[in-house]
PDB file of C-alpha atoms in Angstrom:
ATOM      1  CA  UNK A   1       0.001   0.256  -0.262  1.00 46.00           C
ATOM      2  CA  UNK A   2       1.073   3.424  -1.161  1.00 46.00           C
ATOM      3  CA  UNK A   3       2.158   5.523   1.933  1.00 44.00           C
ATOM      4  CA  UNK A   4       0.676   9.225   2.100  1.00 43.00           C
ATOM      5  CA  UNK A   5       4.036  10.665   1.354  1.00 40.00           C
ATOM      6  CA  UNK A   6       4.274   8.852  -2.081  1.00 40.00           C
ATOM      7  CA  UNK A   7       0.881   9.757  -3.126  1.00 39.00           C
ATOM      8  CA  UNK A   8       1.673  13.423  -2.315  1.00 39.00           C
ATOM      9  CA  UNK A   9       4.884  12.890  -4.524  1.00 40.00           C
ATOM     10  CA  UNK A  10       3.013  11.617  -7.717  1.00 42.00           C
ATOM     11  CA  UNK A  11       0.242  14.222  -6.974  1.00 45.00           C
ATOM     12  CA  UNK A  12       3.115  16.831  -7.097  1.00 47.00           C
ATOM     13  CA  UNK A  13       4.532  15.503 -10.364  1.00 75.00           C
ATOM     14  CA  UNK A  14       1.341  15.454 -11.966  1.00 87.00           C
ATOM     15  CA  UNK A  15       0.372  18.564 -13.949  1.00 91.00           C
ATOM     16  CA  UNK A  16      -3.129  20.126 -13.241  1.00 93.00           C
ATOM     17  CA  UNK A  17      -5.947  20.167 -15.979  1.00 93.00           C
ATOM     18  CA  UNK A  18      -5.322  23.599 -15.658  1.00 94.00           C
ATOM     19  CA  UNK A  19      -1.781  23.537 -16.493  1.00 95.00           C
ATOM     20  CA  UNK A  20      -2.396  21.231 -19.335  1.00 96.00           C
ATOM     21  CA  UNK A  21      -4.961  23.616 -20.876  1.00 96.00           C
ATOM     22  CA  UNK A  22      -2.337  26.407 -20.518  1.00 96.00           C
ATOM     23  CA  UNK A  23       0.215  24.339 -22.217  1.00 96.00           C
ATOM     24  CA  UNK A  24      -2.459  23.903 -25.264  1.00 97.00           C
ATOM     25  CA  UNK A  25      -2.926  27.979 -25.119  1.00 96.00           C
ATOM     26  CA  UNK A  26      -6.849  28.431 -26.190  1.00 96.00           C
ATOM     27  CA  UNK A  27      -5.949  31.887 -27.315  1.00 93.00           C
ATOM     28  CA  UNK A  28      -3.841  30.872 -30.225  1.00 93.00           C
ATOM     29  CA  UNK A  29      -6.613  28.424 -31.501  1.00 95.00           C
ATOM     30  CA  UNK A  30      -8.743  31.309 -32.781  1.00 93.00           C
ATOM     31  CA  UNK A  31      -6.510  32.028 -36.123  1.00 93.00           C
ATOM     32  CA  UNK A  32      -6.729  28.316 -37.368  1.00 95.00           C
ATOM     33  CA  UNK A  33     -10.321  28.307 -36.418  1.00 95.00           C
ATOM     34  CA  UNK A  34     -11.254  31.379 -38.458  1.00 96.00           C
ATOM     35  CA  UNK A  35      -9.780  30.169 -41.652  1.00 96.00           C
ATOM     36  CA  UNK A  36     -11.260  26.662 -41.057  1.00 95.00           C
ATOM     37  CA  UNK A  37     -14.506  28.900 -41.116  1.00 94.00           C
ATOM     38  CA  UNK A  38     -13.157  30.836 -44.334  1.00 96.00           C
ATOM     39  CA  UNK A  39     -12.985  27.558 -45.753  1.00 94.00           C
ATOM     40  CA  UNK A  40     -16.313  26.308 -44.620  1.00 93.00           C
ATOM     41  CA  UNK A  41     -17.686  29.330 -45.851  1.00 94.00           C
ATOM     42  CA  UNK A  42     -15.767  29.177 -49.430  1.00 94.00           C
ATOM     43  CA  UNK A  43     -17.335  26.022 -50.407  1.00 89.00           C
ATOM     44  CA  UNK A  44     -21.020  27.172 -49.164  1.00 87.00           C
ATOM     45  CA  UNK A  45     -21.122  25.407 -45.871  1.00 73.00           C
ATOM     46  CA  UNK A  46     -21.974  21.854 -45.008  1.00 63.00           C
ATOM     47  CA  UNK A  47     -24.674  19.913 -46.275  1.00 64.00           C
ATOM     48  CA  UNK A  48     -26.887  18.082 -42.928  1.00 67.00           C
ATOM     49  CA  UNK A  49     -24.755  14.602 -43.701  1.00 71.00           C
ATOM     50  CA  UNK A  50     -21.721  16.688 -43.699  1.00 76.00           C
ATOM     51  CA  UNK A  51     -22.133  18.948 -40.718  1.00 83.00           C
ATOM     52  CA  UNK A  52     -20.564  16.232 -38.727  1.00 86.00           C
ATOM     53  CA  UNK A  53     -17.487  16.346 -40.274  1.00 84.00           C
ATOM     54  CA  UNK A  54     -17.260  19.805 -40.616  1.00 85.00           C
ATOM     55  CA  UNK A  55     -17.787  20.491 -36.790  1.00 89.00           C
ATOM     56  CA  UNK A  56     -14.942  17.521 -36.242  1.00 91.00           C
ATOM     57  CA  UNK A  57     -12.683  19.536 -38.447  1.00 91.00           C
ATOM     58  CA  UNK A  58     -13.249  22.565 -36.241  1.00 92.00           C
ATOM     59  CA  UNK A  59     -12.011  20.165 -33.309  1.00 94.00           C
ATOM     60  CA  UNK A  60      -8.794  19.335 -35.406  1.00 95.00           C
ATOM     61  CA  UNK A  61      -7.790  22.822 -36.391  1.00 95.00           C
ATOM     62  CA  UNK A  62      -7.736  24.417 -33.036  1.00 95.00           C
ATOM     63  CA  UNK A  63      -7.581  21.941 -29.814  1.00 96.00           C
ATOM     64  CA  UNK A  64      -5.949  19.129 -31.465  1.00 97.00           C
ATOM     65  CA  UNK A  65      -3.230  20.507 -34.586  1.00 97.00           C
ATOM     66  CA  UNK A  66      -2.958  23.796 -33.437  1.00 97.00           C
ATOM     67  CA  UNK A  67      -2.844  22.955 -29.293  1.00 97.00           C
ATOM     68  CA  UNK A  68      -0.586  20.449 -30.084  1.00 98.00           C
ATOM     69  CA  UNK A  69       1.498  22.541 -32.050  1.00 97.00           C
ATOM     70  CA  UNK A  70       1.730  25.215 -28.870  1.00 96.00           C
ATOM     71  CA  UNK A  71       3.076  22.021 -26.585  1.00 97.00           C
ATOM     72  CA  UNK A  72       5.235  20.805 -28.857  1.00 97.00           C
ATOM     73  CA  UNK A  73       6.873  24.454 -29.295  1.00 94.00           C
ATOM     74  CA  UNK A  74       6.939  24.796 -25.578  1.00 95.00           C
ATOM     75  CA  UNK A  75       8.224  21.731 -25.056  1.00 96.00           C
ATOM     76  CA  UNK A  76      11.644  22.550 -27.274  1.00 94.00           C
ATOM     77  CA  UNK A  77      11.450  26.126 -26.362  1.00 89.00           C
ATOM     78  CA  UNK A  78      11.597  25.558 -22.637  1.00 91.00           C
ATOM     79  CA  UNK A  79      15.471  27.005 -22.361  1.00 85.00           C
ATOM     80  CA  UNK A  80      14.468  29.935 -24.325  1.00 78.00           C
ATOM     81  CA  UNK A  81      11.351  30.439 -22.247  1.00 82.00           C
ATOM     82  CA  UNK A  82      13.128  30.324 -19.390  1.00 84.00           C
ATOM     83  CA  UNK A  83      14.817  33.504 -20.473  1.00 79.00           C
ATOM     84  CA  UNK A  84      11.961  35.310 -22.426  1.00 75.00           C
ATOM     85  CA  UNK A  85       8.849  33.810 -20.459  1.00 83.00           C
ATOM     86  CA  UNK A  86      10.109  32.348 -17.110  1.00 89.00           C
ATOM     87  CA  UNK A  87       6.467  31.996 -15.832  1.00 92.00           C
ATOM     88  CA  UNK A  88       5.143  29.987 -18.952  1.00 92.00           C
ATOM     89  CA  UNK A  89       3.809  26.494 -17.531  1.00 94.00           C
ATOM     90  CA  UNK A  90       6.960  24.190 -18.534  1.00 95.00           C
ATOM     91  CA  UNK A  91       9.904  26.713 -17.039  1.00 93.00           C
ATOM     92  CA  UNK A  92       7.831  27.602 -14.008  1.00 93.00           C
ATOM     93  CA  UNK A  93       7.512  23.918 -12.752  1.00 92.00           C
ATOM     94  CA  UNK A  94       3.442  23.676 -13.254  1.00 93.00           C
ATOM     95  CA  UNK A  95       3.923  20.782 -15.928  1.00 93.00           C
ATOM     96  CA  UNK A  96       6.684  18.980 -14.036  1.00 91.00           C
ATOM     97  CA  UNK A  97       9.087  16.122 -15.918  1.00 91.00           C
ATOM     98  CA  UNK A  98       8.757  15.226 -19.431  1.00 94.00           C
ATOM     99  CA  UNK A  99       4.759  15.907 -18.923  1.00 96.00           C
ATOM    100  CA  UNK A 100       5.359  18.643 -21.797  1.00 96.00           C
ATOM    101  CA  UNK A 101       6.551  15.978 -24.466  1.00 97.00           C
ATOM    102  CA  UNK A 102       3.985  13.705 -23.705  1.00 97.00           C
ATOM    103  CA  UNK A 103       1.209  15.795 -24.125  1.00 97.00           C
ATOM    104  CA  UNK A 104       2.622  16.707 -27.099  1.00 98.00           C
ATOM    105  CA  UNK A 105       2.525  13.332 -28.441  1.00 98.00           C
ATOM    106  CA  UNK A 106      -0.742  12.300 -27.403  1.00 98.00           C
ATOM    107  CA  UNK A 107      -2.113  15.325 -29.083  1.00 98.00           C
ATOM    108  CA  UNK A 108      -0.215  14.555 -32.115  1.00 98.00           C
ATOM    109  CA  UNK A 109      -1.921  10.572 -32.045  1.00 98.00           C
ATOM    110  CA  UNK A 110      -5.190  11.968 -31.514  1.00 98.00           C
ATOM    111  CA  UNK A 111      -5.129  14.554 -34.165  1.00 97.00           C
ATOM    112  CA  UNK A 112      -4.072  11.866 -36.678  1.00 97.00           C
ATOM    113  CA  UNK A 113      -6.835   9.536 -35.491  1.00 97.00           C
ATOM    114  CA  UNK A 114      -9.477  12.483 -35.767  1.00 96.00           C
ATOM    115  CA  UNK A 115      -8.164  13.520 -38.966  1.00 95.00           C
ATOM    116  CA  UNK A 116      -8.501   9.638 -40.460  1.00 95.00           C
ATOM    117  CA  UNK A 117     -11.914   9.510 -39.734  1.00 92.00           C
ATOM    118  CA  UNK A 118     -12.695  12.647 -41.578  1.00 90.00           C
ATOM    119  CA  UNK A 119     -11.201  10.892 -44.950  1.00 90.00           C
ATOM    120  CA  UNK A 120      -7.814  10.933 -46.650  1.00 93.00           C
ATOM    121  CA  UNK A 121      -7.429  14.379 -48.376  1.00 92.00           C
ATOM    122  CA  UNK A 122      -7.866  15.648 -44.918  1.00 92.00           C
ATOM    123  CA  UNK A 123      -5.584  13.011 -43.193  1.00 96.00           C
ATOM    124  CA  UNK A 124      -3.110  13.811 -45.555  1.00 95.00           C
ATOM    125  CA  UNK A 125      -3.265  17.666 -44.769  1.00 94.00           C
ATOM    126  CA  UNK A 126      -2.983  16.992 -40.759  1.00 96.00           C
ATOM    127  CA  UNK A 127      -0.210  14.482 -41.312  1.00 97.00           C
ATOM    128  CA  UNK A 128       1.771  18.162 -43.389  1.00 96.00           C
ATOM    129  CA  UNK A 129       0.141  20.008 -40.619  1.00 96.00           C
ATOM    130  CA  UNK A 130       1.737  18.254 -37.637  1.00 97.00           C
ATOM    131  CA  UNK A 131       4.982  17.184 -39.414  1.00 97.00           C
ATOM    132  CA  UNK A 132       5.633  20.637 -40.035  1.00 97.00           C
ATOM    133  CA  UNK A 133       4.638  21.377 -36.278  1.00 96.00           C
ATOM    134  CA  UNK A 134       7.240  19.157 -35.294  1.00 97.00           C
ATOM    135  CA  UNK A 135       9.846  20.498 -37.598  1.00 97.00           C
ATOM    136  CA  UNK A 136       9.325  23.920 -36.791  1.00 95.00           C
ATOM    137  CA  UNK A 137      10.178  23.155 -33.150  1.00 94.00           C
ATOM    138  CA  UNK A 138      12.430  20.165 -32.818  1.00 95.00           C
ATOM    139  CA  UNK A 139      15.809  18.947 -33.880  1.00 93.00           C
ATOM    140  CA  UNK A 140      17.532  18.413 -36.315  1.00 93.00           C
ATOM    141  CA  UNK A 141      15.219  20.758 -38.356  1.00 93.00           C
ATOM    142  CA  UNK A 142      13.948  23.222 -35.937  1.00 92.00           C
ATOM    143  CA  UNK A 143      12.865  25.756 -38.614  1.00 95.00           C
ATOM    144  CA  UNK A 144      12.219  28.483 -36.152  1.00 91.00           C
ATOM    145  CA  UNK A 145      15.765  28.852 -36.216  1.00 91.00           C
ATOM    146  CA  UNK A 146      15.583  30.822 -39.328  1.00 93.00           C
ATOM    147  CA  UNK A 147      12.562  33.629 -39.745  1.00 93.00           C
ATOM    148  CA  UNK A 148      12.119  32.967 -43.257  1.00 95.00           C
ATOM    149  CA  UNK A 149      11.527  29.050 -43.311  1.00 95.00           C
ATOM    150  CA  UNK A 150      10.010  29.087 -39.716  1.00 95.00           C
ATOM    151  CA  UNK A 151       7.177  31.782 -40.544  1.00 95.00           C
ATOM    152  CA  UNK A 152       6.471  30.370 -43.579  1.00 96.00           C
ATOM    153  CA  UNK A 153       5.794  26.591 -41.790  1.00 95.00           C
ATOM    154  CA  UNK A 154       3.269  28.656 -39.002  1.00 94.00           C
ATOM    155  CA  UNK A 155       1.982  30.621 -41.792  1.00 94.00           C
ATOM    156  CA  UNK A 156       0.837  27.735 -43.561  1.00 94.00           C
ATOM    157  CA  UNK A 157      -0.442  25.745 -40.725  1.00 94.00           C
ATOM    158  CA  UNK A 158      -2.379  28.734 -39.457  1.00 93.00           C
ATOM    159  CA  UNK A 159      -4.337  30.007 -42.545  1.00 94.00           C
ATOM    160  CA  UNK A 160      -3.753  27.766 -45.523  1.00 94.00           C
ATOM    161  CA  UNK A 161      -4.321  24.342 -44.110  1.00 94.00           C
ATOM    162  CA  UNK A 162      -7.362  24.618 -41.609  1.00 95.00           C
ATOM    163  CA  UNK A 163      -8.754  26.905 -44.845  1.00 96.00           C
ATOM    164  CA  UNK A 164      -7.941  23.480 -46.934  1.00 95.00           C
ATOM    165  CA  UNK A 165      -9.132  21.108 -44.687  1.00 92.00           C
ATOM    166  CA  UNK A 166     -12.643  22.648 -43.888  1.00 92.00           C
ATOM    167  CA  UNK A 167     -13.032  22.489 -47.649  1.00 91.00           C
ATOM    168  CA  UNK A 168     -12.062  18.918 -47.911  1.00 90.00           C
ATOM    169  CA  UNK A 169     -14.020  17.951 -45.140  1.00 87.00           C
ATOM    170  CA  UNK A 170     -17.241  19.294 -46.689  1.00 85.00           C
ATOM    171  CA  UNK A 171     -16.378  17.908 -50.208  1.00 80.00           C
ATOM    172  CA  UNK A 172     -15.116  14.795 -49.333  1.00 79.00           C
ATOM    173  CA  UNK A 173     -11.956  14.933 -51.626  1.00 84.00           C
ATOM    174  CA  UNK A 174      -9.602  17.781 -52.932  1.00 91.00           C
ATOM    175  CA  UNK A 175     -11.135  21.086 -52.891  1.00 91.00           C
ATOM    176  CA  UNK A 176     -11.435  23.133 -56.082  1.00 92.00           C
ATOM    177  CA  UNK A 177      -8.515  25.516 -57.462  1.00 95.00           C
ATOM    178  CA  UNK A 178      -9.358  28.654 -56.596  1.00 96.00           C
ATOM    179  CA  UNK A 179     -10.539  27.726 -52.881  1.00 95.00           C
ATOM    180  CA  UNK A 180      -6.913  26.340 -52.980  1.00 96.00           C
ATOM    181  CA  UNK A 181      -5.035  29.172 -54.380  1.00 97.00           C
ATOM    182  CA  UNK A 182      -6.997  31.773 -51.900  1.00 97.00           C
ATOM    183  CA  UNK A 183      -5.957  29.829 -49.264  1.00 97.00           C
ATOM    184  CA  UNK A 184      -2.075  29.721 -50.346  1.00 97.00           C
ATOM    185  CA  UNK A 185      -2.422  33.613 -50.377  1.00 98.00           C
ATOM    186  CA  UNK A 186      -3.699  34.355 -47.235  1.00 98.00           C
ATOM    187  CA  UNK A 187      -1.089  31.777 -45.889  1.00 97.00           C
ATOM    188  CA  UNK A 188       1.922  33.622 -47.714  1.00 97.00           C
ATOM    189  CA  UNK A 189       0.565  37.006 -46.165  1.00 97.00           C
ATOM    190  CA  UNK A 190       0.407  35.610 -42.523  1.00 96.00           C
ATOM    191  CA  UNK A 191       4.617  35.103 -42.741  1.00 96.00           C
ATOM    192  CA  UNK A 192       4.392  38.739 -42.004  1.00 96.00           C
ATOM    193  CA  UNK A 193       1.929  38.209 -39.002  1.00 95.00           C
ATOM    194  CA  UNK A 194       4.244  36.006 -37.675  1.00 95.00           C
ATOM    195  CA  UNK A 195       7.282  38.201 -38.308  1.00 95.00           C
ATOM    196  CA  UNK A 196       5.722  40.772 -36.059  1.00 95.00           C
ATOM    197  CA  UNK A 197       5.062  37.978 -33.518  1.00 91.00           C
ATOM    198  CA  UNK A 198       8.741  37.448 -33.003  1.00 91.00           C
ATOM    199  CA  UNK A 199       9.351  40.880 -31.637  1.00 91.00           C
ATOM    200  CA  UNK A 200       8.143  40.078 -28.017  1.00 85.00           C
ATOM    201  CA  UNK A 201      11.518  37.674 -28.219  1.00 81.00           C
ATOM    202  CA  UNK A 202      14.432  39.396 -29.540  1.00 86.00           C
ATOM    203  CA  UNK A 203      16.122  39.132 -26.601  1.00 80.00           C
ATOM    204  CA  UNK A 204      15.758  35.492 -25.914  1.00 77.00           C
ATOM    205  CA  UNK A 205      16.122  34.625 -29.619  1.00 82.00           C
ATOM    206  CA  UNK A 206      19.545  36.527 -29.881  1.00 84.00           C
ATOM    207  CA  UNK A 207      20.945  34.761 -26.923  1.00 81.00           C
ATOM    208  CA  UNK A 208      19.624  31.370 -28.033  1.00 79.00           C
ATOM    209  CA  UNK A 209      20.824  31.514 -31.758  1.00 83.00           C
ATOM    210  CA  UNK A 210      17.384  31.496 -33.108  1.00 85.00           C
ATOM    211  CA  UNK A 211      17.470  33.985 -36.203  1.00 91.00           C
ATOM    212  CA  UNK A 212      14.096  35.254 -36.172  1.00 92.00           C
ATOM    213  CA  UNK A 213      13.618  38.354 -39.190  1.00 95.00           C
ATOM    214  CA  UNK A 214      14.262  40.948 -36.369  1.00 94.00           C
ATOM    215  CA  UNK A 215      17.413  39.755 -35.334  1.00 93.00           C
ATOM    216  CA  UNK A 216      18.606  39.165 -38.967  1.00 93.00           C
ATOM    217  CA  UNK A 217      17.551  42.298 -40.599  1.00 95.00           C
ATOM    218  CA  UNK A 218      17.390  44.551 -37.790  1.00 94.00           C
ATOM    219  CA  UNK A 219      13.418  45.573 -36.086  1.00 93.00           C
ATOM    220  CA  UNK A 220      12.975  48.370 -38.508  1.00 95.00           C
ATOM    221  CA  UNK A 221      13.955  46.031 -41.897  1.00 97.00           C
ATOM    222  CA  UNK A 222      12.221  43.278 -40.242  1.00 96.00           C
ATOM    223  CA  UNK A 223       8.552  45.343 -39.853  1.00 97.00           C
ATOM    224  CA  UNK A 224       9.098  46.835 -43.072  1.00 97.00           C
ATOM    225  CA  UNK A 225       9.236  43.569 -44.854  1.00 97.00           C
ATOM    226  CA  UNK A 226       6.304  41.563 -42.401  1.00 97.00           C
ATOM    227  CA  UNK A 227       4.285  44.814 -44.294  1.00 98.00           C
ATOM    228  CA  UNK A 228       4.955  44.393 -47.886  1.00 98.00           C
ATOM    229  CA  UNK A 229       4.614  40.361 -47.285  1.00 97.00           C
ATOM    230  CA  UNK A 230       1.052  40.525 -45.419  1.00 98.00           C
ATOM    231  CA  UNK A 231       0.031  43.436 -48.110  1.00 98.00           C
ATOM    232  CA  UNK A 232       1.291  41.889 -51.320  1.00 98.00           C
ATOM    233  CA  UNK A 233      -0.770  38.438 -51.543  1.00 98.00           C
ATOM    234  CA  UNK A 234      -4.037  40.759 -50.816  1.00 98.00           C
ATOM    235  CA  UNK A 235      -3.337  42.701 -53.622  1.00 98.00           C
ATOM    236  CA  UNK A 236      -3.381  39.672 -55.590  1.00 98.00           C
ATOM    237  CA  UNK A 237      -6.700  38.421 -53.945  1.00 98.00           C
ATOM    238  CA  UNK A 238      -8.282  41.655 -55.268  1.00 98.00           C
ATOM    239  CA  UNK A 239      -6.935  41.058 -58.674  1.00 98.00           C
ATOM    240  CA  UNK A 240      -8.236  37.844 -58.386  1.00 98.00           C
ATOM    241  CA  UNK A 241     -11.435  39.065 -57.585  1.00 98.00           C
ATOM    242  CA  UNK A 242     -12.087  41.479 -59.783  1.00 98.00           C
ATOM    243  CA  UNK A 243     -11.150  38.826 -62.580  1.00 97.00           C
ATOM    244  CA  UNK A 244     -13.505  36.689 -61.380  1.00 96.00           C
ATOM    245  CA  UNK A 245     -16.250  39.439 -61.511  1.00 97.00           C
ATOM    246  CA  UNK A 246     -16.532  40.012 -57.807  1.00 97.00           C
ATOM    247  CA  UNK A 247     -15.665  43.699 -57.927  1.00 97.00           C
ATOM    248  CA  UNK A 248     -17.442  44.215 -54.366  1.00 97.00           C
ATOM    249  CA  UNK A 249     -15.644  41.519 -52.768  1.00 97.00           C
ATOM    250  CA  UNK A 250     -12.336  42.916 -54.223  1.00 98.00           C
ATOM    251  CA  UNK A 251     -13.578  46.633 -53.092  1.00 98.00           C
ATOM    252  CA  UNK A 252     -14.224  45.080 -49.459  1.00 98.00           C
ATOM    253  CA  UNK A 253     -10.717  43.470 -49.182  1.00 98.00           C
ATOM    254  CA  UNK A 254      -9.447  46.801 -50.765  1.00 98.00           C
ATOM    255  CA  UNK A 255     -10.726  48.884 -47.896  1.00 98.00           C
ATOM    256  CA  UNK A 256      -9.617  46.610 -45.703  1.00 98.00           C
ATOM    257  CA  UNK A 257      -5.951  46.558 -46.961  1.00 98.00           C
ATOM    258  CA  UNK A 258      -6.273  50.192 -46.730  1.00 98.00           C
ATOM    259  CA  UNK A 259      -7.013  50.128 -42.949  1.00 98.00           C
ATOM    260  CA  UNK A 260      -3.882  48.022 -42.362  1.00 98.00           C
ATOM    261  CA  UNK A 261      -1.689  50.311 -43.914  1.00 98.00           C
ATOM    262  CA  UNK A 262      -3.377  52.764 -41.775  1.00 97.00           C
ATOM    263  CA  UNK A 263      -1.756  50.717 -39.071  1.00 97.00           C
ATOM    264  CA  UNK A 264       1.228  49.708 -40.551  1.00 98.00           C
ATOM    265  CA  UNK A 265       2.068  53.647 -40.299  1.00 97.00           C
ATOM    266  CA  UNK A 266       1.996  53.750 -36.887  1.00 97.00           C
ATOM    267  CA  UNK A 267       3.618  50.193 -36.564  1.00 97.00           C
ATOM    268  CA  UNK A 268       6.701  51.480 -38.582  1.00 97.00           C
ATOM    269  CA  UNK A 269       7.180  54.677 -36.164  1.00 96.00           C
ATOM    270  CA  UNK A 270       8.153  52.349 -33.971  1.00 95.00           C
ATOM    271  CA  UNK A 271       8.199  48.563 -34.599  1.00 94.00           C
ATOM    272  CA  UNK A 272       9.183  47.411 -31.421  1.00 90.00           C
ATOM    273  CA  UNK A 273       6.725  49.428 -29.185  1.00 93.00           C
ATOM    274  CA  UNK A 274       3.689  48.215 -31.656  1.00 95.00           C
ATOM    275  CA  UNK A 275       3.941  45.251 -32.766  1.00 94.00           C
ATOM    276  CA  UNK A 276       1.755  43.862 -30.610  1.00 92.00           C
ATOM    277  CA  UNK A 277      -0.853  46.449 -30.850  1.00 95.00           C
ATOM    278  CA  UNK A 278      -0.481  45.863 -34.660  1.00 96.00           C
ATOM    279  CA  UNK A 279      -1.394  42.098 -34.225  1.00 91.00           C
ATOM    280  CA  UNK A 280      -4.330  43.133 -32.265  1.00 90.00           C
ATOM    281  CA  UNK A 281      -5.415  46.034 -34.560  1.00 94.00           C
ATOM    282  CA  UNK A 282      -3.947  45.389 -38.493  1.00 95.00           C
ATOM    283  CA  UNK A 283      -4.792  41.897 -38.185  1.00 95.00           C
ATOM    284  CA  UNK A 284      -8.222  41.788 -37.497  1.00 96.00           C
ATOM    285  CA  UNK A 285      -8.445  43.831 -40.802  1.00 98.00           C
ATOM    286  CA  UNK A 286      -6.718  41.034 -42.451  1.00 98.00           C
ATOM    287  CA  UNK A 287      -8.588  38.384 -41.145  1.00 97.00           C
ATOM    288  CA  UNK A 288     -12.222  40.054 -41.967  1.00 97.00           C
ATOM    289  CA  UNK A 289     -10.368  40.197 -45.479  1.00 98.00           C
ATOM    290  CA  UNK A 290     -10.269  36.456 -45.638  1.00 98.00           C
ATOM    291  CA  UNK A 291     -13.888  36.326 -44.850  1.00 97.00           C
ATOM    292  CA  UNK A 292     -14.815  38.304 -47.727  1.00 98.00           C
ATOM    293  CA  UNK A 293     -12.427  36.487 -50.186  1.00 98.00           C
ATOM    294  CA  UNK A 294     -14.585  33.362 -48.769  1.00 97.00           C
ATOM    295  CA  UNK A 295     -17.850  35.056 -49.397  1.00 96.00           C
ATOM    296  CA  UNK A 296     -16.922  35.597 -53.132  1.00 97.00           C
ATOM    297  CA  UNK A 297     -15.618  31.967 -53.281  1.00 96.00           C
ATOM    298  CA  UNK A 298     -19.262  30.580 -52.198  1.00 94.00           C
ATOM    299  CA  UNK A 299     -21.042  33.403 -54.951  1.00 92.00           C
ATOM    300  CA  UNK A 300     -18.157  31.468 -57.635  1.00 90.00           C
ATOM    301  CA  UNK A 301     -19.895  28.256 -56.458  1.00 74.00           C
TER     302      UNK A 301
END
């Protein structure tokens, strides 16, 4: 029979449900779930018989794949976080031992199981997303060490793959080419959003040898590159929507891009100070433009 002391020791070494939820970072689920919602809109929503697939896909995009990617990142970033953000759940000790890695592995397996039930195309998309999540954070690839490659991987996982997954889950197969094109364009733009997100960890990244774009290019140039990368794909979106005969939708995306440009002026005046502000304001206009483009695709049929 276990003694009270041994039971207490086990309890101390086991993370609380709250610590697990904190590791999975629910606030980060919004971006892929929004992109998934845009994917649903772009194909006209789901018929009654496909709604279970659509709802399971939302679970897959947010809590499962995105949550798992957060656990993977925090586990392999635990030394960096001890410098940048020591209050995070792993460096603070609230996720003891190797529990962080265990959550990442369990999330990966569960994500693949759910994806397999949604069809081959969704399953393959989940494999790509999870592979990128591990490659982003884990050695030997550790894509996050290079801001160009790492941010490309995250942009694809946060915007393009969820959009694609939603369309595939509803269609039961490979989506139409305009849907794939739109998802890819907004993935490219998300690279700039990820670059701005790197501003919060510049000090720790320099110490840890992580070549984020603010470290590689300097904060001023990195902010200008981020703005250009966010704006250019949206200009292509506007051009495509006009060529497809959706002037109103193109106008909506153009107006939202102008609002982003106004926010960019403030961002570029002091990138280190205003990067987080832009991610809470200008990025909102970016994702609203995604929705406008999705409605155009829906009208296209």
